[in-house]
CSV table of C-alpha atoms in Angstrom, one decimal:
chain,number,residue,atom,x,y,z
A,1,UNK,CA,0.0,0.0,0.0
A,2,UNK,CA,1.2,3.1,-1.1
A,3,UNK,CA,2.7,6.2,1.8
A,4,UNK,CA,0.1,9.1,2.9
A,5,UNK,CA,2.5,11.6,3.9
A,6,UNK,CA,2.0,15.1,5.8
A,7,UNK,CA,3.0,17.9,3.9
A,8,UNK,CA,1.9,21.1,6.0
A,9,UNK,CA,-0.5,21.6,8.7
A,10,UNK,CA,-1.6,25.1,9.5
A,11,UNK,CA,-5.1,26.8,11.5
A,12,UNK,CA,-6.2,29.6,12.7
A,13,UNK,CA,-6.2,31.1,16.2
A,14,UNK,CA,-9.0,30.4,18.2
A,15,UNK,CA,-11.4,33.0,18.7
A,16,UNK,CA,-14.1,33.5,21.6
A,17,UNK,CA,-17.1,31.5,20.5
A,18,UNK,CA,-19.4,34.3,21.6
A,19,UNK,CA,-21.3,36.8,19.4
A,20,UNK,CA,-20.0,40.7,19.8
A,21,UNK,CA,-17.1,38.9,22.3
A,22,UNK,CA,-15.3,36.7,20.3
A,23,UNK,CA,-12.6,38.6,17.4
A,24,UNK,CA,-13.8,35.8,14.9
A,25,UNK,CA,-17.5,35.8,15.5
A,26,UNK,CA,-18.6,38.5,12.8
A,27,UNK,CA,-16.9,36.2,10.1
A,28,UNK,CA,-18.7,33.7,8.2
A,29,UNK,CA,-17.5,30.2,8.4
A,30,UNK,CA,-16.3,29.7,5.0
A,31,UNK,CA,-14.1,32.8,5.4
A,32,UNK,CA,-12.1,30.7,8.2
A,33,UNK,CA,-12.1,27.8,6.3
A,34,UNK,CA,-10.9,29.9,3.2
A,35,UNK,CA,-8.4,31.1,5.1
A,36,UNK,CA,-6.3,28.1,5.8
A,37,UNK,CA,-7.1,26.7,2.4
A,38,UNK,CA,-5.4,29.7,1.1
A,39,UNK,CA,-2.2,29.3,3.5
A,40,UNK,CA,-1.4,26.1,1.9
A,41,UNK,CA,-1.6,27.0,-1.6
A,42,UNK,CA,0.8,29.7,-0.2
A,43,UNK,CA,2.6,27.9,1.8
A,44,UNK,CA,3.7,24.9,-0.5
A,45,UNK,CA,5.0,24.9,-4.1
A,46,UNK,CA,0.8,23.3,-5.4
A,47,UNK,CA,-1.0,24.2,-8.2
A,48,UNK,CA,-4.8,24.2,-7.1
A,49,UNK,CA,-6.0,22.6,-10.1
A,50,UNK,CA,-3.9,19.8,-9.4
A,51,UNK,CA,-5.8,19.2,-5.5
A,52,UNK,CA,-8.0,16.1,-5.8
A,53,UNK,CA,-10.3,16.5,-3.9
A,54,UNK,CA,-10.3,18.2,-0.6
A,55,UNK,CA,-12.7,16.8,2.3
A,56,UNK,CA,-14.0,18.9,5.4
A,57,UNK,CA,-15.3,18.3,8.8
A,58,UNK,CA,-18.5,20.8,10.2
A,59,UNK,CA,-20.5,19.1,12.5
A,60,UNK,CA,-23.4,21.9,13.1
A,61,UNK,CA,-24.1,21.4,9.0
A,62,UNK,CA,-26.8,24.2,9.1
A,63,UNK,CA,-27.3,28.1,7.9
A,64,UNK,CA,-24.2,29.2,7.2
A,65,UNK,CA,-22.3,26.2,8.1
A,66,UNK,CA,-24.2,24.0,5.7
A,67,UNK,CA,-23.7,23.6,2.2
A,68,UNK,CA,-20.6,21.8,1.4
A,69,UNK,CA,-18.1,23.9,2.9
A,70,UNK,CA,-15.2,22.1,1.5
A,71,UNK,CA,-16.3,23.1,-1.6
A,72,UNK,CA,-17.7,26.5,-1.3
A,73,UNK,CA,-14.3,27.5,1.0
A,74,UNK,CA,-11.9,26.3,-1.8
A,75,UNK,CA,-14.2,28.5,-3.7
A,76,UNK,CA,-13.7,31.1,-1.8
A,77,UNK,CA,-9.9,31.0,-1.4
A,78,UNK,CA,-9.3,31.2,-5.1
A,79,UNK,CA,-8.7,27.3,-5.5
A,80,UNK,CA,-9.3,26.3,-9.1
A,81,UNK,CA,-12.9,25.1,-10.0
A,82,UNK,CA,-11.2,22.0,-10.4
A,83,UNK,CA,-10.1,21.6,-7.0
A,84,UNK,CA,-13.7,19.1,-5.9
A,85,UNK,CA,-14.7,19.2,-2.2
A,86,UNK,CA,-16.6,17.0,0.3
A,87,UNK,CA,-17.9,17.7,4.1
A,88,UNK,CA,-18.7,15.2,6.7
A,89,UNK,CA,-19.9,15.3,10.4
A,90,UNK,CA,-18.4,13.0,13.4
A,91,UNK,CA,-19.4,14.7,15.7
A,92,UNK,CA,-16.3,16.3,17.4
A,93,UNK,CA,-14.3,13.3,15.5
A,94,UNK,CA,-15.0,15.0,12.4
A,95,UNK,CA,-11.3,17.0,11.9
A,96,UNK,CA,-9.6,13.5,12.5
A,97,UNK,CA,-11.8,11.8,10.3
A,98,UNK,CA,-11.2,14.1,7.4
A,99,UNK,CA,-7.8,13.3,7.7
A,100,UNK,CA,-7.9,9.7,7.6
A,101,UNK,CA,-10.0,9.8,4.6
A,102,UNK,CA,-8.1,11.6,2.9
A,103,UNK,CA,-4.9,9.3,4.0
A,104,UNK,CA,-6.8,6.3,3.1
A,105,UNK,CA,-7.1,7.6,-0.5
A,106,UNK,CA,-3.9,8.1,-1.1
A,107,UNK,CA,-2.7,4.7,-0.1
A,108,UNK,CA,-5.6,3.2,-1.8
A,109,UNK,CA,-3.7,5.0,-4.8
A,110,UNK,CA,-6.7,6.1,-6.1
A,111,UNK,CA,-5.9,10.4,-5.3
A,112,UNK,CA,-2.2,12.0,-5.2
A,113,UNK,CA,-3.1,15.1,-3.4
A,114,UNK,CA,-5.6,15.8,-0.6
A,115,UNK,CA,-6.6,18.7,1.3
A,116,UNK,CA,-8.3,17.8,5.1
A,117,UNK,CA,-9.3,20.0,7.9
A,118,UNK,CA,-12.6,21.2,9.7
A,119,UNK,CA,-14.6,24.4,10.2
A,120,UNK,CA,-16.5,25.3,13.5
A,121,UNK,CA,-17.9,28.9,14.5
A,122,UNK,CA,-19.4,28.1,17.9
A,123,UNK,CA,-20.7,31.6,18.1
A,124,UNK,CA,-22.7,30.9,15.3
A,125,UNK,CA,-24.1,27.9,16.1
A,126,UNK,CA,-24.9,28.9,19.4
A,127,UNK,CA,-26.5,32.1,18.2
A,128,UNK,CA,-28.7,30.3,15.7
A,129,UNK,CA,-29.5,27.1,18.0
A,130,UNK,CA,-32.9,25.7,18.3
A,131,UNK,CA,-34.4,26.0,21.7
A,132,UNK,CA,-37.0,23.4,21.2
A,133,UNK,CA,-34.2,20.8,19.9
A,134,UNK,CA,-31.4,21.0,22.8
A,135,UNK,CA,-29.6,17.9,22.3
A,136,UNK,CA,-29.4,17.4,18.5
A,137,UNK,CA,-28.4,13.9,19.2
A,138,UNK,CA,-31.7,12.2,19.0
A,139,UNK,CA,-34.5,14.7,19.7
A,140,UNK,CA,-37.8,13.9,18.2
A,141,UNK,CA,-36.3,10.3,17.3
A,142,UNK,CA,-38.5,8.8,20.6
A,143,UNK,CA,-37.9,4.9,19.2
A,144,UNK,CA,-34.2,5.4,19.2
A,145,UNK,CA,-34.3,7.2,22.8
A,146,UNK,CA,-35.9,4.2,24.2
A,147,UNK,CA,-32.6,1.8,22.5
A,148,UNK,CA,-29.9,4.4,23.2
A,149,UNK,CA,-30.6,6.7,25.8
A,150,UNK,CA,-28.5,9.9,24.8
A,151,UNK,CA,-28.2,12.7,27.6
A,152,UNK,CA,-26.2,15.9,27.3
A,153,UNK,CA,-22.7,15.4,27.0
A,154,UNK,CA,-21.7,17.1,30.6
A,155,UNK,CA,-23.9,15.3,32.6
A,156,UNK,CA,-22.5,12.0,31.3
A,157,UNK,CA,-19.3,13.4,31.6
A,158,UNK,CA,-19.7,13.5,35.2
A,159,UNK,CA,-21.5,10.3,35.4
A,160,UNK,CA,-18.1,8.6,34.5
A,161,UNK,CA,-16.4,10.7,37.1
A,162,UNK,CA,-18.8,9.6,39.4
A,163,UNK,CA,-18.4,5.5,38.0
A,164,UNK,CA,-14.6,6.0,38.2
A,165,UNK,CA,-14.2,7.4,41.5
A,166,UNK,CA,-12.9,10.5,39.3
A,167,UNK,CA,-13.4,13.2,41.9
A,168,UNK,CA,-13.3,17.3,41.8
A,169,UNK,CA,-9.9,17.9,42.7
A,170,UNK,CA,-8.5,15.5,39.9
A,171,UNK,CA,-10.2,17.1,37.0
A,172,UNK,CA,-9.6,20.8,38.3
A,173,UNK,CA,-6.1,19.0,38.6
A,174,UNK,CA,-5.8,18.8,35.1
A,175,UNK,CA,-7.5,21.6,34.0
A,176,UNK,CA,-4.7,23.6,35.7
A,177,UNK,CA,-2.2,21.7,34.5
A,178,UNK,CA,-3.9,22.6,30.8
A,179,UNK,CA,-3.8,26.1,31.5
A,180,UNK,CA,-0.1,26.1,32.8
A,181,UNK,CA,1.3,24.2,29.5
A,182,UNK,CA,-0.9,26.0,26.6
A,183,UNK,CA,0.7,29.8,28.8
A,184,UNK,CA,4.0,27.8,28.5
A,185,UNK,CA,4.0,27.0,24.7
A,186,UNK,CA,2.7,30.2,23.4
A,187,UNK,CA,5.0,32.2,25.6
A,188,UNK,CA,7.6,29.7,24.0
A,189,UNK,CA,6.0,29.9,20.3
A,190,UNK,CA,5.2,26.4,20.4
A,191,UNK,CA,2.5,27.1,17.8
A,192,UNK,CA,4.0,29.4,16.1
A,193,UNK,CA,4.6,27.3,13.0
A,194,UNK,CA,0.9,26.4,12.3
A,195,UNK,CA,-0.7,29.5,13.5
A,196,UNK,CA,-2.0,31.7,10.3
A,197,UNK,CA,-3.6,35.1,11.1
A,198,UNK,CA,-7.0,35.7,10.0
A,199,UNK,CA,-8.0,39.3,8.5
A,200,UNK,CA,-11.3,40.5,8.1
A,201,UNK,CA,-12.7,40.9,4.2
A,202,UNK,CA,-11.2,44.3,4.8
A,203,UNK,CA,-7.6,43.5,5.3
A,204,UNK,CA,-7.4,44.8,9.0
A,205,UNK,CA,-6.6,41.8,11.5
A,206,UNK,CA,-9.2,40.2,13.4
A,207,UNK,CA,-6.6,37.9,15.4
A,208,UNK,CA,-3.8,36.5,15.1
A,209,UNK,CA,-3.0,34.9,18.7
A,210,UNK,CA,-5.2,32.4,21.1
A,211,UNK,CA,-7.7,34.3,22.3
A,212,UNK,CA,-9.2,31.6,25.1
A,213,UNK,CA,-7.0,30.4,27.5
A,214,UNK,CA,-6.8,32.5,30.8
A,215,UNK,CA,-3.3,32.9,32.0
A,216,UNK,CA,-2.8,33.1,35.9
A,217,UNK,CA,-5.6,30.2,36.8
A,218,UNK,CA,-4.8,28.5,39.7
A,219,UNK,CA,-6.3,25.4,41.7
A,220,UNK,CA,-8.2,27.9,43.8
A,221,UNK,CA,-9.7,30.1,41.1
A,222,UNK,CA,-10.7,26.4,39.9
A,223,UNK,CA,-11.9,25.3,42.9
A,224,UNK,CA,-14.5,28.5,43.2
A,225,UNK,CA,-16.0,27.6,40.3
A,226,UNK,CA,-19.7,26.3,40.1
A,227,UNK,CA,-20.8,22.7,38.6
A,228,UNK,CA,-23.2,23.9,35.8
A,229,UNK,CA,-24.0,20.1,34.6
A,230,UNK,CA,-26.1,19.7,38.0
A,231,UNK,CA,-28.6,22.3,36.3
A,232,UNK,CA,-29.2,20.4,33.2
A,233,UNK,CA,-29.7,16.6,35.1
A,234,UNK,CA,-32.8,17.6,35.7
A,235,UNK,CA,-34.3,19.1,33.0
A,236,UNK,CA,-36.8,17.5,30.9
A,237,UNK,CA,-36.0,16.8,27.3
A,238,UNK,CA,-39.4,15.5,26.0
A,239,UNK,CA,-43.2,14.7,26.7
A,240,UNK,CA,-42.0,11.2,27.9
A,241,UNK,CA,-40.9,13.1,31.2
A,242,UNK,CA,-37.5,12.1,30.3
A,243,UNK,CA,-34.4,14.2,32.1
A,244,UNK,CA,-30.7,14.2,30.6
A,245,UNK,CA,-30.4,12.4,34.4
A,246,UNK,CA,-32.9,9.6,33.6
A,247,UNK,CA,-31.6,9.0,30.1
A,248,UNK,CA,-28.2,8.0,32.1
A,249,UNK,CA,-29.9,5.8,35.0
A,250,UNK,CA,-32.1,3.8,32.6
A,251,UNK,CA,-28.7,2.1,31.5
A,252,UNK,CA,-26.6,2.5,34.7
A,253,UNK,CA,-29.9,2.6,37.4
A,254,UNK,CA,-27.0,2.6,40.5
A,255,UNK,CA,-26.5,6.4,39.6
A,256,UNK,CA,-29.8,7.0,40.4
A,257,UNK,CA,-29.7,10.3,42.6
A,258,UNK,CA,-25.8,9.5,43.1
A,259,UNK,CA,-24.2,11.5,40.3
A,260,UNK,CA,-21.6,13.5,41.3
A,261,UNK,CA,-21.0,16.5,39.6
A,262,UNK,CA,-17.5,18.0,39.2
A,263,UNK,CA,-17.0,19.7,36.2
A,264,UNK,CA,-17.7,23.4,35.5
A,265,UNK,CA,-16.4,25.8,33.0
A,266,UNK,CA,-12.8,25.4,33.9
A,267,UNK,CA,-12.4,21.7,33.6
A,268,UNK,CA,-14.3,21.8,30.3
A,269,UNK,CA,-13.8,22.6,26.9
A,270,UNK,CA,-13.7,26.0,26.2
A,271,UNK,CA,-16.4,27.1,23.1
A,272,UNK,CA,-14.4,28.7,20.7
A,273,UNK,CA,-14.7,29.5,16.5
A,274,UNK,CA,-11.4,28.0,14.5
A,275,UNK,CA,-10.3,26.5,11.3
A,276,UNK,CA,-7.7,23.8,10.4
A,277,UNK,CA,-6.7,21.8,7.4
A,278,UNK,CA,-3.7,19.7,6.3
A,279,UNK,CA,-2.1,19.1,3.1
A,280,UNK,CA,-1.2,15.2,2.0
A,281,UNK,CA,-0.1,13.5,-0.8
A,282,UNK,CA,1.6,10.6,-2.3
A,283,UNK,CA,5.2,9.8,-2.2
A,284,UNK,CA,5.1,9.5,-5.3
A,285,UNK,CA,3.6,12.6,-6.3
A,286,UNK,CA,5.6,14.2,-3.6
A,287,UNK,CA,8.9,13.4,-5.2
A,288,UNK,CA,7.6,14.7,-8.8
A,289,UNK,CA,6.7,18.0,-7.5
A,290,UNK,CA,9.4,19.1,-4.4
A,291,UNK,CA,6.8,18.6,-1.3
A,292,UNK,CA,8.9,18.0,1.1
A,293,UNK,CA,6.9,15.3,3.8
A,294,UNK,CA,7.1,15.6,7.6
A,295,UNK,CA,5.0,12.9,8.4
A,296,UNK,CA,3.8,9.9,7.3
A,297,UNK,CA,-0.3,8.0,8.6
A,298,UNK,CA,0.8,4.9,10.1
A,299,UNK,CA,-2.5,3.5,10.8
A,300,UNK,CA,-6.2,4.9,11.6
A,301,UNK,CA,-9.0,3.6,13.4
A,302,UNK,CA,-12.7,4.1,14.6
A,303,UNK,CA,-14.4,2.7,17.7
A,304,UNK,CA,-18.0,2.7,18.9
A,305,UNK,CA,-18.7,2.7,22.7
A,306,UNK,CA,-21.6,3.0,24.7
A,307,UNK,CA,-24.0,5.9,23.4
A,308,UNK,CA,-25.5,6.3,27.0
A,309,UNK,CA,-22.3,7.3,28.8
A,310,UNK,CA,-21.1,9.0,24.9
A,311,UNK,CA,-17.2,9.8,26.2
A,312,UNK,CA,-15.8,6.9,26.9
A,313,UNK,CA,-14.7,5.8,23.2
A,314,UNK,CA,-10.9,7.3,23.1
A,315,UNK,CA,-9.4,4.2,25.4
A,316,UNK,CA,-10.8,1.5,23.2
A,317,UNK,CA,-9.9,3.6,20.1
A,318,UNK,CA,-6.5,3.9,21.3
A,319,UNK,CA,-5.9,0.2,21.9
A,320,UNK,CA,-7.3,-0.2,18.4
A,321,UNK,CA,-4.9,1.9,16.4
A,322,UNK,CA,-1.8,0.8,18.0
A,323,UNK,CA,-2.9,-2.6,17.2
A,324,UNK,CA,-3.3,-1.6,13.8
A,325,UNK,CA,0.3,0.0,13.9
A,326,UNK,CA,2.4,-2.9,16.1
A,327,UNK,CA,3.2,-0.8,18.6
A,328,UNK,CA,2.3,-0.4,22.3
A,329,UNK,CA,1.5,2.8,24.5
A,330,UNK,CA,5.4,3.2,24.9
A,331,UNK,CA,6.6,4.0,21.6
A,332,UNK,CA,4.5,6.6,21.5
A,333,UNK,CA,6.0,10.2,22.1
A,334,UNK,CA,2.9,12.6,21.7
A,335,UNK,CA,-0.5,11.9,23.0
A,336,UNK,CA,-3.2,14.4,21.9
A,337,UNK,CA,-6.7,13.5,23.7
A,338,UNK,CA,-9.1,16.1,23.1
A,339,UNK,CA,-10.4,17.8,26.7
A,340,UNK,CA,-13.7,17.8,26.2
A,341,UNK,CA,-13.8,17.4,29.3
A,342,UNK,CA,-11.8,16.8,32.1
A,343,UNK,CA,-12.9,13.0,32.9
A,344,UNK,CA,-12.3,12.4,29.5
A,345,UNK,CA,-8.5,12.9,29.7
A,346,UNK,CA,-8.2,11.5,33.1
A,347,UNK,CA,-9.3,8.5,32.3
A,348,UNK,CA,-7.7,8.0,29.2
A,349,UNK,CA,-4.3,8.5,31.0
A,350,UNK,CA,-5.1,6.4,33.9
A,351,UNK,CA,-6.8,3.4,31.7
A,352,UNK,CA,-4.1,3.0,29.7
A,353,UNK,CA,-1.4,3.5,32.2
A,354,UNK,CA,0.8,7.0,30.2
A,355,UNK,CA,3.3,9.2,31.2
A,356,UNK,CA,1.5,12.7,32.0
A,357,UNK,CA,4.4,14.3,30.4
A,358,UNK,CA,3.4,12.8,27.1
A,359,UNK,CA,-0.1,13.6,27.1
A,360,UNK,CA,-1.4,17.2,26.4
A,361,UNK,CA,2.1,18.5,25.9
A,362,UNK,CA,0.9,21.9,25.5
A,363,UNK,CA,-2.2,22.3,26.8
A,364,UNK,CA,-5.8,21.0,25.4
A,365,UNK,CA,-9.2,22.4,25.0
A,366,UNK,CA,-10.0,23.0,28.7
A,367,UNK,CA,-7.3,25.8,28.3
A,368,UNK,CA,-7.7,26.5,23.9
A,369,UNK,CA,-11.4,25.6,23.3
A,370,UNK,CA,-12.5,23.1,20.8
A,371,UNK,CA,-14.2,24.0,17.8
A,372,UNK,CA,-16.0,20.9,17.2
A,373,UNK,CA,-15.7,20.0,13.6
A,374,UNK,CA,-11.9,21.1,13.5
A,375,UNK,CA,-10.3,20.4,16.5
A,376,UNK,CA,-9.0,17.0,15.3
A,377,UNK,CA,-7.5,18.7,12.1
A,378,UNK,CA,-5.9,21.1,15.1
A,379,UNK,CA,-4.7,18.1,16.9
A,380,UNK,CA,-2.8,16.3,14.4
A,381,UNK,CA,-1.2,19.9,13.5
A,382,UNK,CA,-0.5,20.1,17.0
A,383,UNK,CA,1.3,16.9,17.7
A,384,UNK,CA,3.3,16.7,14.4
A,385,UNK,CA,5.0,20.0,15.6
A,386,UNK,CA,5.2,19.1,18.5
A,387,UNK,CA,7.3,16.0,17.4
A,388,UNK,CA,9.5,18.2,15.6
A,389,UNK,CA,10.3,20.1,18.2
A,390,UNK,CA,11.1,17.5,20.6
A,391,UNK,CA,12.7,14.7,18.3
A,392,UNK,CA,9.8,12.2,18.6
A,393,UNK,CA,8.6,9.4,16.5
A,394,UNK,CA,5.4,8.5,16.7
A,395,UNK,CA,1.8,10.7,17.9
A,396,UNK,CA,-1.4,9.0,18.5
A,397,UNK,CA,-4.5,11.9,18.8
A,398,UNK,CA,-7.9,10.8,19.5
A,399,UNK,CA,-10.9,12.2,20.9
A,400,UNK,CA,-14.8,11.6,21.9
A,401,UNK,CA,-17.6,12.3,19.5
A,402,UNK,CA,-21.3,12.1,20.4
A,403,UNK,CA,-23.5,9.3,19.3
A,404,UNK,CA,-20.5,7.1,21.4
A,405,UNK,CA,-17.7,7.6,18.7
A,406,UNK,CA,-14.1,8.0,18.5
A,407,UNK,CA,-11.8,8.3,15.6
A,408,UNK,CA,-7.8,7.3,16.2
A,409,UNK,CA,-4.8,8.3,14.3
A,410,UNK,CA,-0.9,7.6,14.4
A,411,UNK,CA,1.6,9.9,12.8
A,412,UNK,CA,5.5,9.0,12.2
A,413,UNK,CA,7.3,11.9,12.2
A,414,UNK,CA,9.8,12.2,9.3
């Protein structure tokens, strides 16, 4: 089978995912997209009529967001008409899955050159959400409630806290611990390779630096934080008197009025607007036209886990990939797990038995927010510089998505 290497990875800052707060949010969501699109044409020695295809993650596929923006963005950033596009939805596994469909067809052999990334303006999804539909998972779908209960994604989040024996002080643990590496590696211009300014349709700037992450947290501004998934466990999602709590305790009936809520808005991912997108191709093809590869996909998986408890997909994932790969937890140098939330993370370090100092190297989305439908594209970006900056070999990135998903990659360095 043939190589898929990694040519370039590049994204945007990440903006505030709030309407009049956020430095992105007056943008529209192809204009983000557009934006990295554009940096790799720039960026590498590509002729845009030559891009096969170019395939997109957005999970909120509505208004703005809707329609294709893989194609309409490559559109927008002066990409030939030739250059074809594609967008999916995983969930928040969407930006790793574009990526590994676009790897798998280059092996295949049946494209050369591939453009993957993702797309999510938070502030506009949350600005044009629908109050009658708060879950999106499987509202108005009763018959497929009653099979797979599906709550909202914080109060299962601390539901596996609660099952773990995960308590408060771990995952504020690590939310600090979040905060204090992302401060680190943009003091240190750990990103600084990836990061592409975004201008307004202007010219002026409308950001060119992380605009989330709150420098000086500490365990006790943490620990004075309020649990907001209590509020939700209660609240009724339909006319079958279902709550987001009983939707959990019809599977796992010992948490009935034992949940223990820990997370908050500090040990949780931060909502944010951002773009990413990565540039592959064949060796061959590589070769023939000067791109010069700094990684090659090793191996890519997908796992299904329970839809109930929705988070706890990543370990099995994870076990899954490295199978696919031959290799065990140690050779790996860079672990990307997206925080969505705290528990999340935790868990994934403590079931599978890693080095801290591996995992998160430079902070996650408790302390840079996750825009949903790119943060994987930002991940693998992430640890592939990260790699080159420490002299590793091998980064595995994963994450939850709803519905009980997660997506696995492996990158070797080159």
């Amino acid at each position: 089978m043939a190589e898929a290497y990694i040519i370039d990875a590049c994204r945007t800052p990440r903006g505030i995912g709030k309407q009049g707060k956020g430095a992105l949010a007056h943008l529209h969501p192809q204009h983000l997209a557009a934006t990295v699109l554009k940096a790799l044409a720039e960026r590498n020695p590509i002729e845009t009529d030559a891009v096969d295809d170019i395939i997109w993650g957005t999970s909120s596929q509505r208004g703005s967001q809707g329609g294709d923006m893989g194609r309409m963005a490559a559109l927008a950033a002066g990409y030939d008409v030739k250059a074809s596009g594609v967008t999916l939805d995983r969930f928040c596994g969407s930006g790793i899955t574009s990526v590994a469909l676009a790897a798998a067809q280059v092996m295949s052999g049946m494209e050369d050159l591939v453009i993957a990334g993702g797309t999510e303006m938070m502030s506009y999804t949350a600005a044009t959400a629908d109050p009658e539909n708060p879950t999106m998972l499987d509202a108005g779908n009763l018959t497929l409630r009653e099979l797979h209960p599906q709550s909202q994604q914080g109060v299962c989040a601390d539901a596996i806290a609660t099952l773990e024996g995960i308590d408060r002080e771990a995952v504020d643990r690590l939310a600090y611990v979040s905060q204090e590496r992302a401060q680190r590696a943009m003091e240190e211009g750990r990103f600084s390779r990836a990061l592409i300014p975004v201008y307004n349709e202007d010219g002026t700037l409308a950001l060119d630096r992380e605009e989330f992450p709150r420098p000086g947290t500490t365990m006790d501004t943490l620990g004075d934080l309020k649990t907001v998934f209590n509020l939700f466990a209660d609240l009724q999602v339909d006319g079958a008197g279902n709550t987001y709590g009983s939707l959990i305790t019809k599977v796992y009936p010992q948490l009935e009025g034992k949940i223990s809520h820990v997370h908050h808005a500090g040990n949780s991912s931060g909502v944010v607007d951002g773009a990413a997108a990565l540039l592959l191709a064949s060796a061959d093809y590589a070769e023939k036209h000067g791109l010069q590869p700094r990684a090659r996909v090793v191996a890519t998986a997908n796992m299904g886990d329970c839809p109930t408890l929705m988070l706890n997909a990543p370990v099995p994932a994870a076990k899954k990939v490295l199978e696919k790969a031959g290799l065990s937890t140690d050779d790996i140098d860079v672990y990307e797990i997206n925080e969505a939330f705290s528990v999340v993370a935790e868990k994934f370090i403590r079931d599978l038995n890693l080095d801290r100092e591996k995992v998160n190297i430079n902070g996650g989305a408790m302390a840079l927010g996750h825009p949903i439908g790119a943060t994987g594209s930002v991940l693998i970006g992430t640890a592939l510089d990260e790699l080159e900056r420490s002299g590793g070999r091998y980064g595995l990135i994963t994450m939850c998505a709803a519905g009980g998903m997660a997506p696995a990659i492996i990158i070797e360095r080159i």
